[in-house]
PDB file of C-alpha atoms in Angstrom:
ATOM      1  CA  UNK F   1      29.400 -35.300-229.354  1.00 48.00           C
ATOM      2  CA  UNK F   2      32.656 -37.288-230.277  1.00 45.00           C
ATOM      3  CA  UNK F   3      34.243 -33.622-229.759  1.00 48.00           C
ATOM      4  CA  UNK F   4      33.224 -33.493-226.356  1.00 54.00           C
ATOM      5  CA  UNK F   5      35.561 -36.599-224.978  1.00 56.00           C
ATOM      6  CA  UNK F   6      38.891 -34.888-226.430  1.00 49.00           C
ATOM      7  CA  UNK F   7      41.035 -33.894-224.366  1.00 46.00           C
ATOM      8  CA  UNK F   8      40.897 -29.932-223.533  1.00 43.00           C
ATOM      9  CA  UNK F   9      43.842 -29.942-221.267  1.00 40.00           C
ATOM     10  CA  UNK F  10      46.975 -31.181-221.774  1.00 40.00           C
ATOM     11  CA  UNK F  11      47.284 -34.058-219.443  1.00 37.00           C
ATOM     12  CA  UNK F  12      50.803 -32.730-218.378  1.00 35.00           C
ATOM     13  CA  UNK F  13      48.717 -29.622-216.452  1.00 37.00           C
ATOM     14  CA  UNK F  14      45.903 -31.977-215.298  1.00 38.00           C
ATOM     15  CA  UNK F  15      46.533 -32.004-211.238  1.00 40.00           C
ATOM     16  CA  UNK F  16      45.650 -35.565-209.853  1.00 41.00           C
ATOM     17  CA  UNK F  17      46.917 -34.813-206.260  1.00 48.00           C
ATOM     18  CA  UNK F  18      44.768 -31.998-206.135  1.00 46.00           C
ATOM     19  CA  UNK F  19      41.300 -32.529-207.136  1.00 49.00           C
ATOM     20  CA  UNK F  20      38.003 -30.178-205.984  1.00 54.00           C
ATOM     21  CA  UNK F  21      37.186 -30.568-202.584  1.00 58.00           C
ATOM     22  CA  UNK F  22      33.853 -29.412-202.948  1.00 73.00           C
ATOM     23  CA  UNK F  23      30.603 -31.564-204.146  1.00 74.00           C
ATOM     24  CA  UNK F  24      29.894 -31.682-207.746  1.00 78.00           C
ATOM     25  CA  UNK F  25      26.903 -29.448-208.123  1.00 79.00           C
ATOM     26  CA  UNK F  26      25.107 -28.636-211.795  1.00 83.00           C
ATOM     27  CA  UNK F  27      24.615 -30.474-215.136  1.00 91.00           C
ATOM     28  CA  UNK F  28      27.065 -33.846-214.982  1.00 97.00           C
ATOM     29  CA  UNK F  29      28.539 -35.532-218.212  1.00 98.00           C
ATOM     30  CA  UNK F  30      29.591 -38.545-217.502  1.00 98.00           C
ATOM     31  CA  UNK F  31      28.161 -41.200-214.514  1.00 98.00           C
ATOM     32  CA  UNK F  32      30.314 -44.404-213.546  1.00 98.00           C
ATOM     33  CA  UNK F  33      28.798 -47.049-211.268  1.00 98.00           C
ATOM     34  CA  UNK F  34      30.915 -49.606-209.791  1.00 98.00           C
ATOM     35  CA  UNK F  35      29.368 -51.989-207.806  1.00 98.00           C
ATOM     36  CA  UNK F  36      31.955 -53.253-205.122  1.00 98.00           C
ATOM     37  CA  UNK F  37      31.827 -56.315-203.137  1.00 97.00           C
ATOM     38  CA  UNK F  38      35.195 -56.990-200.892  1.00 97.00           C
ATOM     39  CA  UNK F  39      37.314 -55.109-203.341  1.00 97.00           C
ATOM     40  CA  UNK F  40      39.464 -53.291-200.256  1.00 97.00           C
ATOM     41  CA  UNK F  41      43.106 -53.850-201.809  1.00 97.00           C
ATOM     42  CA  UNK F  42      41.803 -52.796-205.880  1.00 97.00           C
ATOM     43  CA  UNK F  43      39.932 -49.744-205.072  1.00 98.00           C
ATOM     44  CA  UNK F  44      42.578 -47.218-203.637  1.00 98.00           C
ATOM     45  CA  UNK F  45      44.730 -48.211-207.361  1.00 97.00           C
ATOM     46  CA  UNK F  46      41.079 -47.870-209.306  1.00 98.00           C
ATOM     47  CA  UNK F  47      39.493 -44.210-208.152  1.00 98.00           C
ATOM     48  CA  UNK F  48      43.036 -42.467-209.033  1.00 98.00           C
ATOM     49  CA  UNK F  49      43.142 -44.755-212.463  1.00 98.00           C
ATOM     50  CA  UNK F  50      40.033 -43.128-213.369  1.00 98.00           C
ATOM     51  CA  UNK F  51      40.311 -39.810-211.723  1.00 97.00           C
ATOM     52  CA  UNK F  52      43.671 -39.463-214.367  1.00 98.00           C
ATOM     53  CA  UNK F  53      42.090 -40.957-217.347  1.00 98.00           C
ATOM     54  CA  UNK F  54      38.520 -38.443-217.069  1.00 98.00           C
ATOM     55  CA  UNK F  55      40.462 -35.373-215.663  1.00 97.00           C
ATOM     56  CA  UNK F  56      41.853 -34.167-219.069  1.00 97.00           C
ATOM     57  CA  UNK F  57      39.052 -34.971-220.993  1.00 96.00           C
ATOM     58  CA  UNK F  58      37.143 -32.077-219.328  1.00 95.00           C
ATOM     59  CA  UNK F  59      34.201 -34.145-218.450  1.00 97.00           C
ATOM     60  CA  UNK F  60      32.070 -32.943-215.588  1.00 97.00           C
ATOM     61  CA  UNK F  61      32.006 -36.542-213.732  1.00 98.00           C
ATOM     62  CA  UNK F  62      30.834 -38.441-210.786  1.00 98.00           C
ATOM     63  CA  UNK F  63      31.924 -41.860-209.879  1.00 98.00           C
ATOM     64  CA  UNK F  64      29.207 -43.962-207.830  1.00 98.00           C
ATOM     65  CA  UNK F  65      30.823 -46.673-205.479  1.00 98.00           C
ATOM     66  CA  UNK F  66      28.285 -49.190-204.597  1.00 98.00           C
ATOM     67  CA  UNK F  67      28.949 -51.149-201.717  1.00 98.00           C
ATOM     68  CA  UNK F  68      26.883 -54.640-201.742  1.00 98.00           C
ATOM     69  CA  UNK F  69      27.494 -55.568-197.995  1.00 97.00           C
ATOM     70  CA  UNK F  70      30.893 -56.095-198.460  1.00 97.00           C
ATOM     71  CA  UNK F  71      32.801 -57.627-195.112  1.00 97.00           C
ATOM     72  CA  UNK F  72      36.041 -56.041-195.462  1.00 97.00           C
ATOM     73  CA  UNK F  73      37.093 -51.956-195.656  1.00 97.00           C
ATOM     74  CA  UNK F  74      35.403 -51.181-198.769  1.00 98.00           C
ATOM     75  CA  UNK F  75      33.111 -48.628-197.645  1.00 98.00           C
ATOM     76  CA  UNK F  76      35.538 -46.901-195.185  1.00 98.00           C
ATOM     77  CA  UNK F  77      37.962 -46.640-198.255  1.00 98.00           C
ATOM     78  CA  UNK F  78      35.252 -45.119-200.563  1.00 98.00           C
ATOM     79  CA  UNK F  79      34.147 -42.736-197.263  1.00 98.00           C
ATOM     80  CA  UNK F  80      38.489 -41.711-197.341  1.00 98.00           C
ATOM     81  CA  UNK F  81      37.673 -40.706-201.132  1.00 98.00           C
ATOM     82  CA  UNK F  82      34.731 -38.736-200.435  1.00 97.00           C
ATOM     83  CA  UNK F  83      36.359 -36.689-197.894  1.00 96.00           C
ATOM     84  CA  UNK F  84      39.349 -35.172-200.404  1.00 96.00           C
ATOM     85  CA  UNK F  85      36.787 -35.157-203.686  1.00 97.00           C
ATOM     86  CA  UNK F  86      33.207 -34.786-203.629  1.00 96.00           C
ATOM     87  CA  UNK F  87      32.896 -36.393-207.188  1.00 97.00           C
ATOM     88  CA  UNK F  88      33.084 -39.055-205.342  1.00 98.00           C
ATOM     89  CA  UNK F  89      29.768 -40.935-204.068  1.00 98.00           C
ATOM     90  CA  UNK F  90      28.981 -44.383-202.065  1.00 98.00           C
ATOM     91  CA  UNK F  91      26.025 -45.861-201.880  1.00 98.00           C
ATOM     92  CA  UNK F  92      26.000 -48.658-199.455  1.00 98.00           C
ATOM     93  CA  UNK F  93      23.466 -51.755-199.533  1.00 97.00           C
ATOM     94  CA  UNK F  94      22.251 -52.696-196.504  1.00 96.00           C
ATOM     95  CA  UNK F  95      23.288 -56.417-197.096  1.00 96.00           C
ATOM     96  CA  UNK F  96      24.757 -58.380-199.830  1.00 97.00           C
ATOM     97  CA  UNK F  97      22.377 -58.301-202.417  1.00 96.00           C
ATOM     98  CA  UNK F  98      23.894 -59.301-205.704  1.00 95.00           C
ATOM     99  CA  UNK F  99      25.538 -57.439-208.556  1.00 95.00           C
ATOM    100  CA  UNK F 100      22.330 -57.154-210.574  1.00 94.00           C
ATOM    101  CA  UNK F 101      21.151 -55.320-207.606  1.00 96.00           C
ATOM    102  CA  UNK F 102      24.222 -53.232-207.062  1.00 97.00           C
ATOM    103  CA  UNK F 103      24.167 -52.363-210.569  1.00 97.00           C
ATOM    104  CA  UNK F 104      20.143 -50.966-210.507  1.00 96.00           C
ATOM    105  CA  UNK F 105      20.753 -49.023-207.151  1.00 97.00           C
ATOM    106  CA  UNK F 106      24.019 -47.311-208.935  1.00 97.00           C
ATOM    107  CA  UNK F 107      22.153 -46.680-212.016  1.00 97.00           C
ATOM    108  CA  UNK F 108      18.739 -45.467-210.257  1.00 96.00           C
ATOM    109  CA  UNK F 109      21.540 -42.881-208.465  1.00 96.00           C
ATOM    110  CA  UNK F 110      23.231 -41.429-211.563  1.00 97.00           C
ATOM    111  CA  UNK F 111      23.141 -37.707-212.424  1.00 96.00           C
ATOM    112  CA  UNK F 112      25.236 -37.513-215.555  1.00 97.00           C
ATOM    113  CA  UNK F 113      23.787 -37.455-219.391  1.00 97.00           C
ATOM    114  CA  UNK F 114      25.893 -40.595-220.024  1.00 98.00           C
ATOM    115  CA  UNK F 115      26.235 -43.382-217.778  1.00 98.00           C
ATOM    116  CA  UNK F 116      29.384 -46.051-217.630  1.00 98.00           C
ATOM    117  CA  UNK F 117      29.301 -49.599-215.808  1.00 98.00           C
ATOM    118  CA  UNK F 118      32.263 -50.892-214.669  1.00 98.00           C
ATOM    119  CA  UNK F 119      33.950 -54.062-212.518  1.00 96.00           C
ATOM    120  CA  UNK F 120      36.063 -52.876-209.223  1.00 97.00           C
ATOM    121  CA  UNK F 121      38.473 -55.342-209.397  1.00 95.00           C
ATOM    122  CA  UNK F 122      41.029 -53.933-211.837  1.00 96.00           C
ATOM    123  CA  UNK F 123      40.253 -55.976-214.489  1.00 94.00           C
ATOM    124  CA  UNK F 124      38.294 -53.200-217.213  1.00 96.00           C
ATOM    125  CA  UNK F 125      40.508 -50.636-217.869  1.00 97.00           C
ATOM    126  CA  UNK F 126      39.597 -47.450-217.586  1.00 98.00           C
ATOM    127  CA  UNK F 127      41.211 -46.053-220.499  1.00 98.00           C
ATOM    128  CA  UNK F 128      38.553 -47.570-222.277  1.00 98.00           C
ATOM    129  CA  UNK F 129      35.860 -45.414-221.133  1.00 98.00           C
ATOM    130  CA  UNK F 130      36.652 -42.043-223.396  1.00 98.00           C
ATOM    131  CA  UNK F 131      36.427 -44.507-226.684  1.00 97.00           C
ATOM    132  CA  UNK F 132      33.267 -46.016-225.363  1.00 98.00           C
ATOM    133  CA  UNK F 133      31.761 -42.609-224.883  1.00 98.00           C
ATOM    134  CA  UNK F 134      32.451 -41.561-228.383  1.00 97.00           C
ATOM    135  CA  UNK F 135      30.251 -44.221-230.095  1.00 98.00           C
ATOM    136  CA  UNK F 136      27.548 -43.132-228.315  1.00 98.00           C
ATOM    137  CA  UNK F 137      27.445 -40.080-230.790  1.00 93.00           C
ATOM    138  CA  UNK F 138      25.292 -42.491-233.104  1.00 96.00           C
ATOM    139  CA  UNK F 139      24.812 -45.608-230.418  1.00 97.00           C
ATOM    140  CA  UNK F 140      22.801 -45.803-227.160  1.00 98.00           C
ATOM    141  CA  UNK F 141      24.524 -47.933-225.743  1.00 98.00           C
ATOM    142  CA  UNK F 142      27.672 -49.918-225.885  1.00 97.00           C
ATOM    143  CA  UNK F 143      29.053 -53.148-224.387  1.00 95.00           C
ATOM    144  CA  UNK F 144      32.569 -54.305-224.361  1.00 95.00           C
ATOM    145  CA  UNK F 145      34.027 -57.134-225.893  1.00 92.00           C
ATOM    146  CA  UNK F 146      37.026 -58.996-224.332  1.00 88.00           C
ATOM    147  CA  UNK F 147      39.044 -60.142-227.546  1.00 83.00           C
ATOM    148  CA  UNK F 148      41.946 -60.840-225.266  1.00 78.00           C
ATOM    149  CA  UNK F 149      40.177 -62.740-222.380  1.00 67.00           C
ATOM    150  CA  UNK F 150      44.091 -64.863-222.442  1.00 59.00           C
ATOM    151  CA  UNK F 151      45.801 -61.969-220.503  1.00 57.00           C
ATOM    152  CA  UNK F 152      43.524 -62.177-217.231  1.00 49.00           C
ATOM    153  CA  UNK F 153      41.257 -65.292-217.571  1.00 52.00           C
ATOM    154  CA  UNK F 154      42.341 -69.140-216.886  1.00 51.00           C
ATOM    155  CA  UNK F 155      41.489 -71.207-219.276  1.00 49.00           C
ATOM    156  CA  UNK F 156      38.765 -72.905-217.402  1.00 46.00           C
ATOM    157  CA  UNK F 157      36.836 -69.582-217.346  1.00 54.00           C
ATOM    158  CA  UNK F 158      37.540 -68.909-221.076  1.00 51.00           C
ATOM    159  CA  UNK F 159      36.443 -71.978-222.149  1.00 49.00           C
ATOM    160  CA  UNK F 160      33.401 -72.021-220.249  1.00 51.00           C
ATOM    161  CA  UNK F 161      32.560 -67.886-221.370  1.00 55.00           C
ATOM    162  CA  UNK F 162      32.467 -69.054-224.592  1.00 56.00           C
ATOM    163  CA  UNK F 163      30.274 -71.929-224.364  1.00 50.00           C
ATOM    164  CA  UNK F 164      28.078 -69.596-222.503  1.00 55.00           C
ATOM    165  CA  UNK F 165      28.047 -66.916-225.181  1.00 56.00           C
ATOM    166  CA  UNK F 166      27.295 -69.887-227.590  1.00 56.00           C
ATOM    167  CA  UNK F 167      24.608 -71.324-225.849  1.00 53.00           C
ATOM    168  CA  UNK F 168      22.984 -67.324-224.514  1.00 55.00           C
ATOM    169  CA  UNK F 169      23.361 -66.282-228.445  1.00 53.00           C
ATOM    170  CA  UNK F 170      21.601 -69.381-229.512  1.00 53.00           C
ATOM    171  CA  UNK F 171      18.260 -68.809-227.465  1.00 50.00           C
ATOM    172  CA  UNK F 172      18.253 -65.587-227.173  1.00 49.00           C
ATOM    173  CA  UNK F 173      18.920 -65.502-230.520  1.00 55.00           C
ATOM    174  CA  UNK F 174      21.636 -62.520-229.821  1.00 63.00           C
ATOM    175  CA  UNK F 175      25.039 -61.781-232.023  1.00 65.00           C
ATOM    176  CA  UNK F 176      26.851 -60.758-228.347  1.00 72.00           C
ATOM    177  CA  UNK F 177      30.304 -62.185-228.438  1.00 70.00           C
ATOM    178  CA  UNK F 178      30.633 -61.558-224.878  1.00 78.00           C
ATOM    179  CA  UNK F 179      27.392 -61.493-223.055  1.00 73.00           C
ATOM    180  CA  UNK F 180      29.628 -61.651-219.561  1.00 79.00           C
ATOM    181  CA  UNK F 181      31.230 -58.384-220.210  1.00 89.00           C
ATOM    182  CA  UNK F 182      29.593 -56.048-217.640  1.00 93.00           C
ATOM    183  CA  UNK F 183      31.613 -53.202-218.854  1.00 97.00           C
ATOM    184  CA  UNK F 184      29.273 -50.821-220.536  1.00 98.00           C
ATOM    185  CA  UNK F 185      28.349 -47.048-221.621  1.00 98.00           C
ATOM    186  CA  UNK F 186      25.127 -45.746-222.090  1.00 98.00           C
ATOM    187  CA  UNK F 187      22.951 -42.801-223.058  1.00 98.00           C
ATOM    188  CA  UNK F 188      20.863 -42.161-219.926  1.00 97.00           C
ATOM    189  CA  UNK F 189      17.855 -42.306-221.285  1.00 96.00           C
ATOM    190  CA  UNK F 190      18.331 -45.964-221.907  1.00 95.00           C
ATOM    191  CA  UNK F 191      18.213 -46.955-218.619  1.00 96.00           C
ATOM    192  CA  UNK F 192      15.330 -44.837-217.593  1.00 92.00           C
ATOM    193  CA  UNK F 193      12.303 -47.255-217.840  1.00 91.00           C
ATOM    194  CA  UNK F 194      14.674 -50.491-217.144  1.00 93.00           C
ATOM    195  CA  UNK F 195      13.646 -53.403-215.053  1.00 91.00           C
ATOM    196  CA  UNK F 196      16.370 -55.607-213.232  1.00 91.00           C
ATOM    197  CA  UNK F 197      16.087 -58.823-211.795  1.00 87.00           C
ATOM    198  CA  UNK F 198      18.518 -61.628-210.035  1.00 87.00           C
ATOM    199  CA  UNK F 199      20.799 -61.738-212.448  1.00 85.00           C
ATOM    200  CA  UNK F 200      19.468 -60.032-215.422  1.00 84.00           C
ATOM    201  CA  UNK F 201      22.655 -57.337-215.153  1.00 89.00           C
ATOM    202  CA  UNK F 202      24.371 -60.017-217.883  1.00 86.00           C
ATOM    203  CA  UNK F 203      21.036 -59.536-220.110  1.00 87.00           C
ATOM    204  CA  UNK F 204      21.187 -55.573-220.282  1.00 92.00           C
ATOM    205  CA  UNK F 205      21.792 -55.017-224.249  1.00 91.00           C
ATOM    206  CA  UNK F 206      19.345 -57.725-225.171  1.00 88.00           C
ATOM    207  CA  UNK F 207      16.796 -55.961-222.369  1.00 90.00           C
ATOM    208  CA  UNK F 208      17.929 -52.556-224.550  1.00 93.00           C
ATOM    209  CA  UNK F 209      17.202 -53.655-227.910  1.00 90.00           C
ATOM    210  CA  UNK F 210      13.947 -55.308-227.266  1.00 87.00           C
ATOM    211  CA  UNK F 211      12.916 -51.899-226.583  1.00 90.00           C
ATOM    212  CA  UNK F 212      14.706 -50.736-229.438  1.00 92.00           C
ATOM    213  CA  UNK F 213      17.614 -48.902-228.784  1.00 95.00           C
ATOM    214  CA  UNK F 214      21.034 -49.608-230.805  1.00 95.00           C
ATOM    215  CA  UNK F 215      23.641 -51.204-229.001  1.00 94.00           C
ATOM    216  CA  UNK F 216      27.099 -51.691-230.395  1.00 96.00           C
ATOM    217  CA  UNK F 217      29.833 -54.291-228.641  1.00 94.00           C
ATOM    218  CA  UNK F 218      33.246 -52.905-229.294  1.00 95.00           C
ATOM    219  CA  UNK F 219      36.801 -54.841-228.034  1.00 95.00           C
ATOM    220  CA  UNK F 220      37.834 -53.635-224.791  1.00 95.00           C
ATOM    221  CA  UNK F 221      41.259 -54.615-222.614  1.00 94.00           C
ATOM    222  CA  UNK F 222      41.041 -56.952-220.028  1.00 89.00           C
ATOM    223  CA  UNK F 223      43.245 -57.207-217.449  1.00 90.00           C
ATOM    224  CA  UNK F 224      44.714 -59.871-214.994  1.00 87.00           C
ATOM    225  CA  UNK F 225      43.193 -59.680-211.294  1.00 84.00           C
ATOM    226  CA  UNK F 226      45.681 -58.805-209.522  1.00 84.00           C
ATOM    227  CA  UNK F 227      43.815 -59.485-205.517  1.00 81.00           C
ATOM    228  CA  UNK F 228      41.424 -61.076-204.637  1.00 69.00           C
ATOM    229  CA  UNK F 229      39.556 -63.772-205.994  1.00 68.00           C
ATOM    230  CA  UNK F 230      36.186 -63.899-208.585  1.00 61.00           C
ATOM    231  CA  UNK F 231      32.814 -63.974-207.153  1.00 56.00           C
ATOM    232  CA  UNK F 232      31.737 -66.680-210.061  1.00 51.00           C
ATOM    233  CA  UNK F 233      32.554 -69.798-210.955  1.00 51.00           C
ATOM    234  CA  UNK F 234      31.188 -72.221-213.240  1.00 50.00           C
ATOM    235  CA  UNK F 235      29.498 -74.110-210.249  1.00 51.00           C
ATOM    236  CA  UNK F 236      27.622 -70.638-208.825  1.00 50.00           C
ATOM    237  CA  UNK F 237      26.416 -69.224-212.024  1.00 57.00           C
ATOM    238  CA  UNK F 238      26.328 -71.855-214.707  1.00 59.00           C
ATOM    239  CA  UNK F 239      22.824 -73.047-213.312  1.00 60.00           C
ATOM    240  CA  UNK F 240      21.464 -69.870-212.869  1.00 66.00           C
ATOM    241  CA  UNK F 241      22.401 -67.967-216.125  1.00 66.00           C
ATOM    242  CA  UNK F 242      20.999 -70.679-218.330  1.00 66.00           C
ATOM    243  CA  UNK F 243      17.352 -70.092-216.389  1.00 69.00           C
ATOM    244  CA  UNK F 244      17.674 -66.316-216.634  1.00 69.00           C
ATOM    245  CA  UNK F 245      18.487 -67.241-220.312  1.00 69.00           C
ATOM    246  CA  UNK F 246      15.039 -69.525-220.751  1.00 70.00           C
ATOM    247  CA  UNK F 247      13.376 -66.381-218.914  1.00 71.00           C
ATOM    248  CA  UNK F 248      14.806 -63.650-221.292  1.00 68.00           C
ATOM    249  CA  UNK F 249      13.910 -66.120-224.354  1.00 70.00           C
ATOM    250  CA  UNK F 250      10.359 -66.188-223.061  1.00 69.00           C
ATOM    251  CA  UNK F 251      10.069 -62.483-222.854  1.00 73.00           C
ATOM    252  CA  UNK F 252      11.208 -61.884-226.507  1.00 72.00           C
ATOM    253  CA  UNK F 253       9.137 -64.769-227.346  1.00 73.00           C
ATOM    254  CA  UNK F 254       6.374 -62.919-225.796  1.00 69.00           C
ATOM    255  CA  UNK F 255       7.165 -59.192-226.909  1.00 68.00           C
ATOM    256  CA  UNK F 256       4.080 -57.064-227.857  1.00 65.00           C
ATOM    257  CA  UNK F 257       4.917 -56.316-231.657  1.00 71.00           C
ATOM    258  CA  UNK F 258       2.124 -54.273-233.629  1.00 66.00           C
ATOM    259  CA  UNK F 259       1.594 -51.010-235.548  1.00 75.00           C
ATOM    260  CA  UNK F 260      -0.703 -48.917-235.539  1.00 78.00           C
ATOM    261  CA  UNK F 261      -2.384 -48.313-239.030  1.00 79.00           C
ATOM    262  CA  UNK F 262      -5.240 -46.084-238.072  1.00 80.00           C
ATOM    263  CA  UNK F 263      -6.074 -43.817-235.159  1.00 82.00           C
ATOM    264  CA  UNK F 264      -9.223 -42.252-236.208  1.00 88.00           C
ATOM    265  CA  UNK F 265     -10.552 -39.379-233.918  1.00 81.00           C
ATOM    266  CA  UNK F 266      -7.172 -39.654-231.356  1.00 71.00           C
ATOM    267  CA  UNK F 267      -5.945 -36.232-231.505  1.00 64.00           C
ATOM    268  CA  UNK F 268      -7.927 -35.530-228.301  1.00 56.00           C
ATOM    269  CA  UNK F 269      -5.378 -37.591-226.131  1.00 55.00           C
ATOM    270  CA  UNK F 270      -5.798 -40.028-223.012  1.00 54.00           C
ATOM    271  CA  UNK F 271      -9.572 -40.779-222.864  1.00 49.00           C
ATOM    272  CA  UNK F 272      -9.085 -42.144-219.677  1.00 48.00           C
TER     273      UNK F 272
END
C-alpha cells in the first residue's frame, strides 16, 4: 500500500486554483474529519494546506468539516468550499456538542478506505498525513506524537500534558506518550464497531487495542496557533479526563478474555 501515497504527479503540474467542481462520486481513498468549533480565521489557510499536500499524491479524497455549533462563520466558510470543490463536505451539529461528538458524527460520515483525524486550528500539519498513511501498510491505526510540543505549546500546557500522559499511562496501563494528540490515521474498519462517549475521543487507541487492533504512535509537527484561543485548559478538562481515565481502567479491568478450546457439533451456525 506504501506505493499508493507516492506522489504520481509532479507537484509542479498539480493545479490548486482549479480543483473538480463536481461531487466526488465512486470508491474514496482517503477520509479526513475535522471537527471545527469557532475556527473562522484558520480554516480558509487549512482546506488549501491540505488540498496541496493530497493533490499530488493521487489520492481519491474527501475532507469532512464538522461544525459543532460554532457561533462565528465557520459553516458559511466550509458552505464557500463546497461550492468550488465537491470533495468538500460539512456536516453541521445542531448545537455544541463536544469534540468527542464531532469526532463520531465525522467518522460515522466517512466514505474513504482510510480515515484521518485532524485539529482545525492550524496546529497538525498536514504534511504529516501521507507518512501517517504509509504505516498503515502493516498498522491499523496510528496516533501522532508531539516530540516538539515547545514550538506551539506554553509551558503551562506542556507541563501539565505530560503529567497527564503519566498519570493516563499509569492506569490505563498504556505506553502512549501523547494520549492528547487527536491527530490520527486509521484503517476504516477500525472504527466500524466503535463506541464514543463524552470525552472518550482522547481514549481512541486504547479503545482500538482492547479490541485488538495494532496501533503505532509516530512523531508528528506541531505547530503554534496562530488565532484564536484553545478550547481546554487545565481547569475544564483536568477533572474530567482523570474520570474518563477511572472509566476506561474499569473497562479493561472488566474485558471479556477467553478462548475457545472446543466447539463440538458448531458447524451448523447460529442456533438461535
Amino acid at each position: 500500500m506504501a506505493g499508493d501515497f507516492a506522489p504520481r504527479t509532479p507537484a509542479s503540474r498539480v493545479s490548486t486554483t482549479a480543483p473538480p467542481t463536481g461531487p466526488v462520486t465512486g470508491p474514496l481513498d482517503l477520509s479526513i474529519v475535522v471537527p471545527v468549533y469557532n475556527e473562522e480565521e484558520n480554516l480558509p489557510l487549512l482546506w488549501p494546506e491540505i488540498r496541496g499536500v493530497l493533490e499530488p499524491t493521487g489520492l481519491r479524497f474527501e475532507v469532512i468539516f464538522v461544525d459543532d455549533g460554532s457561533q462565528d462563520r465557520s459553516a458559511e466558510i466550509v458552505r464557500g468550499f463546497r461550492e468550488r470543490d465537491g470533495r468538500v463536505r460539512l456536516v453541521r451539529l445542531k448545537a455544541n456538542a463536544g469534540e468527542t461528538a464531532a469526532t463520531d458524527a465525522g467518522i460515522k460520515s466517512v466514505r474513504g478506505r482510510y480515515v484521518v483525524v485532524m485539529d482545525a486550528d492550524l496546529q497538525n500539519d498536514p504534511h504529516d498525513i501521507p507518512g501517517m498513511l504509509k504505516h498503515l501498510d502493516e498498522w491499523d491505526a496510528v496516533t501522532g506524537w508531539r516530540v516538539n510540543r515547545a514550538a506551539g505549546d506554553s509551558w503551562v500546557r506542556r507541563i501539565s500534558s505530560r503529567i497527564a500522559n503519566r498519570v493516563r499511562n499509569r492506569l490505563s496501563e498504556e505506553t502512549i506518550q501523547d494520549s492528547g494528540c487527536t491527530f490520527r490515521a486509521f484503517r476504516r474498519e477500525c472504527l466500524r464497531d466503535l463506541v464514543l462517549y463524552k470525552g472518550f475521543h482522547r481514549f481512541i487507541p486504547t479503545l482500538l487495542k482492547m479490541r485488538g487492533f495494532r496501533v503505532l504512535e509516530v512523531p508528528v509537527n506541531h505547530r503554534p496557533r496562530r488565532f484564536g484561543e484553545s478550547k481546554y485548559g487545565i481547569g475544564n478538562r483536568a477533572v474530567r479526563a482523570f474520570v474518563d481515565l477511572l472509566v476506561v481502567r474499569w473497562m479493561k479491568d472488566r474485558l471479556l478474555r477467553y478462548e475457545i478450546a472446543e466447539d463440538v457439533g458448531g458447524e451448523g451456525g447460529d442456533a438461535r
